[in-house]
Short mmCIF file of C-alpha atoms in Angstrom, two decimals:
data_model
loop_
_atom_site.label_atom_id
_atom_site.label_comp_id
_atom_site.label_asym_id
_atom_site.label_seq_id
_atom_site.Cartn_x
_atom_site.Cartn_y
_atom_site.Cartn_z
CA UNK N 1 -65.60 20.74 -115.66
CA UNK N 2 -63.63 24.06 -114.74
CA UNK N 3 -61.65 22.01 -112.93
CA UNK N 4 -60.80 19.34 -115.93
CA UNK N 5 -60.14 22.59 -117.96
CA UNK N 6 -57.85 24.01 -115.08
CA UNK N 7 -55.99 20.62 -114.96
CA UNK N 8 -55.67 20.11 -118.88
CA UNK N 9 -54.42 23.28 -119.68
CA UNK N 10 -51.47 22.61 -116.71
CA UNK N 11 -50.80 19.30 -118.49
CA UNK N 12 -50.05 20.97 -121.48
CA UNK N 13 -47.83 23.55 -120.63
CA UNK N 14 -45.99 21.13 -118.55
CA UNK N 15 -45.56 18.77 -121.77
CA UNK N 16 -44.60 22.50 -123.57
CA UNK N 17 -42.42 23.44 -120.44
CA UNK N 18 -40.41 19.40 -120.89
CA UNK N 19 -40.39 19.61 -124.73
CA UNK N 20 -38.91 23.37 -124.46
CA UNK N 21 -36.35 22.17 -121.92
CA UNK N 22 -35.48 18.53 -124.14
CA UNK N 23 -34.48 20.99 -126.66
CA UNK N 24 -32.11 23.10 -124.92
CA UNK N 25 -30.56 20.51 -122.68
CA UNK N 26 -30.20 18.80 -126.81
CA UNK N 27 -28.64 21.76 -127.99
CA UNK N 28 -26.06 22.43 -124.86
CA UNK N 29 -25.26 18.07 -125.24
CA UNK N 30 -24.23 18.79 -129.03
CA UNK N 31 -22.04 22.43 -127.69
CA UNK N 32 -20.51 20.30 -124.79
CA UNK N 33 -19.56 17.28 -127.04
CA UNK N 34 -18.03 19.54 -130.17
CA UNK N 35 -15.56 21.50 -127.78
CA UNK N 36 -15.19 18.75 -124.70
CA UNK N 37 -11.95 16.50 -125.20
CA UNK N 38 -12.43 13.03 -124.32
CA UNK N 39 -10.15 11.06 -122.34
CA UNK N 40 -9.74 7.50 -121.21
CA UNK N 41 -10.44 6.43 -124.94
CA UNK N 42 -14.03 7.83 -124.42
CA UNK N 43 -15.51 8.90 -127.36
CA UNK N 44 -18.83 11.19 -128.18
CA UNK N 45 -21.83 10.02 -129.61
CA UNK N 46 -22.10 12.92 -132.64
CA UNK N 47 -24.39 11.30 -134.63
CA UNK N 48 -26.27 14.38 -134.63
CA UNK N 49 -23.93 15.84 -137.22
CA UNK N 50 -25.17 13.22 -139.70
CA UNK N 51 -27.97 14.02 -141.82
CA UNK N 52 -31.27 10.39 -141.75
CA UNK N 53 -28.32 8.48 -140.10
CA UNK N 54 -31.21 5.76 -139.86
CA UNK N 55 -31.83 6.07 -143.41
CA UNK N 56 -35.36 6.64 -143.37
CA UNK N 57 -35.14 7.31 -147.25
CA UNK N 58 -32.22 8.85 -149.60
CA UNK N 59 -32.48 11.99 -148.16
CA UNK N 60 -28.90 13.83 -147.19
CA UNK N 61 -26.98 11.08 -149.11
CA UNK N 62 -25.48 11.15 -152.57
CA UNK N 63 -26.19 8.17 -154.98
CA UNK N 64 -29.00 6.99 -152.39
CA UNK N 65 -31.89 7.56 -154.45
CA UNK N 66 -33.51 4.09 -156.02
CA UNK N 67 -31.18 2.35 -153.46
CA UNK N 68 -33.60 1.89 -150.76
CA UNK N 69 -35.39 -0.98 -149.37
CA UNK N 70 -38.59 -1.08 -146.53
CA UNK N 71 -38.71 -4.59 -145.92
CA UNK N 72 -35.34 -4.43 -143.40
CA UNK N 73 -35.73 -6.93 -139.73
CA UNK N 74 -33.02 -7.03 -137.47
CA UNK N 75 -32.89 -6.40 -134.08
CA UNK N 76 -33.40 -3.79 -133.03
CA UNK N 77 -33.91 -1.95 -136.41
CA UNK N 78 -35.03 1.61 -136.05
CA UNK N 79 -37.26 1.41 -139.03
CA UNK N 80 -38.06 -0.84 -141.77
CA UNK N 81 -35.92 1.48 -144.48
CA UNK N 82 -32.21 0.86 -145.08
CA UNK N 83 -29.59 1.36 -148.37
CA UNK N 84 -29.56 -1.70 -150.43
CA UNK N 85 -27.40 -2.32 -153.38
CA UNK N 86 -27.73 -5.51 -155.12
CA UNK N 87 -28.85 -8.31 -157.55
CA UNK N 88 -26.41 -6.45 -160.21
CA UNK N 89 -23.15 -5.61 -161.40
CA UNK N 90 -21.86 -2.43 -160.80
CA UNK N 91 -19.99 -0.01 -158.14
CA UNK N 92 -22.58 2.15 -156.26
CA UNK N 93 -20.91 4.54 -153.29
CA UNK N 94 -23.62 5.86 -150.97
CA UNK N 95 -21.79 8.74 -148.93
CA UNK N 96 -22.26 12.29 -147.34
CA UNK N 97 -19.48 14.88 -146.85
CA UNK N 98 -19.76 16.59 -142.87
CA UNK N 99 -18.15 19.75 -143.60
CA UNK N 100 -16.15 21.67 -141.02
CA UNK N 101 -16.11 19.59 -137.86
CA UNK N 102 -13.90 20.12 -135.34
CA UNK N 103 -10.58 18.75 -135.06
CA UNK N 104 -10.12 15.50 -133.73
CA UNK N 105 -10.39 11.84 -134.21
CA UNK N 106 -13.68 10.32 -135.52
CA UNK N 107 -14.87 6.63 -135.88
CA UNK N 108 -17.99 5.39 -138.28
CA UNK N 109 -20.20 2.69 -137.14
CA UNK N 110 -23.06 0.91 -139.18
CA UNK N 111 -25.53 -2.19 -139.01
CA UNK N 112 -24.55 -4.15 -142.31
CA UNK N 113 -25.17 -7.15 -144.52
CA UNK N 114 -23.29 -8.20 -147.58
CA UNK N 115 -22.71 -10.84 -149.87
CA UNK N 116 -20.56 -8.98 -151.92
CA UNK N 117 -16.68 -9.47 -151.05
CA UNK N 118 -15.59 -5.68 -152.10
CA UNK N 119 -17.92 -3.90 -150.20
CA UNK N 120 -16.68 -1.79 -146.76
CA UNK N 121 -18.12 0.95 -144.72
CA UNK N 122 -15.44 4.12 -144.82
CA UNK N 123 -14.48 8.04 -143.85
CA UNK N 124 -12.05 9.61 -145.52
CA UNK N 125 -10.82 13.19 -145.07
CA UNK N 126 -7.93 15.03 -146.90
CA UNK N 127 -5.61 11.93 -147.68
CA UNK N 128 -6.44 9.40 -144.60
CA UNK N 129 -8.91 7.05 -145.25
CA UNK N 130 -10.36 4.35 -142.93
CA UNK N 131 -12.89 1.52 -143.72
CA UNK N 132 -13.80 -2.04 -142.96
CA UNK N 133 -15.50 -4.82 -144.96
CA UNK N 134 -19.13 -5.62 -143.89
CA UNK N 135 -20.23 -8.27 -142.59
CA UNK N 136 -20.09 -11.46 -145.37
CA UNK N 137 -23.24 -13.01 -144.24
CA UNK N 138 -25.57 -13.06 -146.84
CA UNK N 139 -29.40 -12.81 -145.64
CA UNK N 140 -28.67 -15.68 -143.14
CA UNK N 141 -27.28 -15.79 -139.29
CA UNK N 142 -25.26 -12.72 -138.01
CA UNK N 143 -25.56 -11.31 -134.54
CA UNK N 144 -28.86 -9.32 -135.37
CA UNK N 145 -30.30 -11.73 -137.40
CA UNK N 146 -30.84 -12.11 -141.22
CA UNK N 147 -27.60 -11.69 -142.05
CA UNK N 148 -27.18 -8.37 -140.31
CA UNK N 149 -24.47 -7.59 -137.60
CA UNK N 150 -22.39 -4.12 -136.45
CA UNK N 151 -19.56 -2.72 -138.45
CA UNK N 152 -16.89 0.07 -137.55
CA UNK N 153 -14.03 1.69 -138.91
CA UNK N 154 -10.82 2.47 -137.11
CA UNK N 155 -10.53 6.48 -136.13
CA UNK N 156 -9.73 8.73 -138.75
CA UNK N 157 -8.24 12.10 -137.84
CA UNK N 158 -9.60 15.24 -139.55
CA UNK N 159 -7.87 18.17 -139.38
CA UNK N 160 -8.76 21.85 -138.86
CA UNK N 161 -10.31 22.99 -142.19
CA UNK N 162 -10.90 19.76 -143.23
CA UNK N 163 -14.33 17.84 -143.86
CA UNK N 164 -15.50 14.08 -143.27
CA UNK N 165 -16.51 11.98 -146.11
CA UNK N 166 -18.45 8.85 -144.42
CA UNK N 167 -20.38 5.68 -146.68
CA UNK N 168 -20.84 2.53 -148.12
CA UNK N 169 -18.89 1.17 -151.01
CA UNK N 170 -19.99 -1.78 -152.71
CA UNK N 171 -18.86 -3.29 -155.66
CA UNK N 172 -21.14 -6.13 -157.28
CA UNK N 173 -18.94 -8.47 -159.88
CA UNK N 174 -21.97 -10.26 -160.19
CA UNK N 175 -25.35 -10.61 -158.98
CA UNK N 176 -24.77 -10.02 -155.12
CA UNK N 177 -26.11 -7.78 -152.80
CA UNK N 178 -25.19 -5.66 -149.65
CA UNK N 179 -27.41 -2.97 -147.73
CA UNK N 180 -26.21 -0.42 -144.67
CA UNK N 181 -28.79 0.80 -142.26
CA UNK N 182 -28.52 2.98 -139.00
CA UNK N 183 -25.37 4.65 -139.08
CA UNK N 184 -23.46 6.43 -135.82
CA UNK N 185 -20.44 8.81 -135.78
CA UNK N 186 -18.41 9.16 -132.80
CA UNK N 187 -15.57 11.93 -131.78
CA UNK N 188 -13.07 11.62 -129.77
CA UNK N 189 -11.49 14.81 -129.48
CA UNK N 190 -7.98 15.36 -129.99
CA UNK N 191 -5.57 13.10 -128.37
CA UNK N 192 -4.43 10.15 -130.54
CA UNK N 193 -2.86 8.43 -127.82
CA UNK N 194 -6.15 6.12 -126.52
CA UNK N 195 -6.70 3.01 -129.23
CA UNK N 196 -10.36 3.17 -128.90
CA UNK N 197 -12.73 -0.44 -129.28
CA UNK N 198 -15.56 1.00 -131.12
CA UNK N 199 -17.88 -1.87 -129.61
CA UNK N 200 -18.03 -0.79 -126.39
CA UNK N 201 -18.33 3.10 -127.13
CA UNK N 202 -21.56 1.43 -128.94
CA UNK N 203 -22.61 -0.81 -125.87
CA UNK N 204 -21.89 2.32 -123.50
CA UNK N 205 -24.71 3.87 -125.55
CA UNK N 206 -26.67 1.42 -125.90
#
């Protein structure tokens, strides 16, 4: 029994000791990543900066609440919770402003579905604003299934002093739908040389 004791007791603090060291080795990833410079179009996962990315519920994003949904299946699909806007008319924008980043380029990726023609995933900071229309499937096909697929935006570049808008914007003439789920943000330092493919920073991550 002493022995059991001995042995359980050495399991936990081991499990302690990893957990202890998974947040520090966390903490000195997000430090490298927010002062490295990427080259070779390489960009940094940052996603860390965003507040429920996977949109787990409306928390840390204006005009979210009564805009969620818990039936979502897609593959891959970290949860069953994602934004949904739809079966009405109206303009809802779901967004949350990353104040003072670091200077460099950033791109916005999401997992979309839409059947709503002026709807588009965007960042905007200062004056520059990027975005790209999502996906125009309806509930049926895409590349994850049920309409779903990946969306990206171009790379914005925010400047020192300046913050990062990112969202959804959909606009619903009628009585269409589109929902956003599991969002990334990537940063890619300073040099606006590289033309970076957002699909396969996502697959290098993957």
């Amino acid at each position: 029994a002493l022995e059991n004791s001995n042995s359980a007791g050495y399991n936990l603090a081991s499990i302690e000791a990893i957990e202890a060291a998974t947040v520090e080795l966390k903490a000195v990833y997000e430090a490298y990543v927010l002062n490295a410079y990427a080259t070779n179009g390489y960009m940094f996962d940052v996603t860390f900066l965003v507040a429920n990315a996977e949109v787990t519920s409306a928390e840390g994003w204006t005009n979210a609440e009564g805009r969620i949904i818990n039936n979502t299946e897609y593959t891959g699909a970290p949860d069953k919770a994602a934004f949904d806007a739809g079966w009405w008319a109206g303009v809802v924008d779901i967004h949350q402003v990353l104040p003072t980043l670091p200077a460099g380029n950033y791109a916005l990726s999401a997992i979309a579905r839409s059947a709503s023609p002026d709807s588009y995933l965007y960042a905007k900071s200062g004056e520059a604003e990027v975005k790209t229309t999502l996906p125009q499937n309806g509930d049926q096909g895409g590349e994850l299934g049920n309409g779903w697929a990946n969306v990206s935006t171009e790379t914005i570049n925010v400047v020192e002093g300046e913050s990062l808008t990112i969202g959804v914007y959909i606009n619903n003439p009628g009585a269409n739908f589109a929902a956003a789920d599991n969002f990334k943000l990537y940063f890619g330092g300073l040099d606006t040389a590289p033309l970076y493919d957002l699909d396969e920073v996502r697959e290098a991550f993957e």
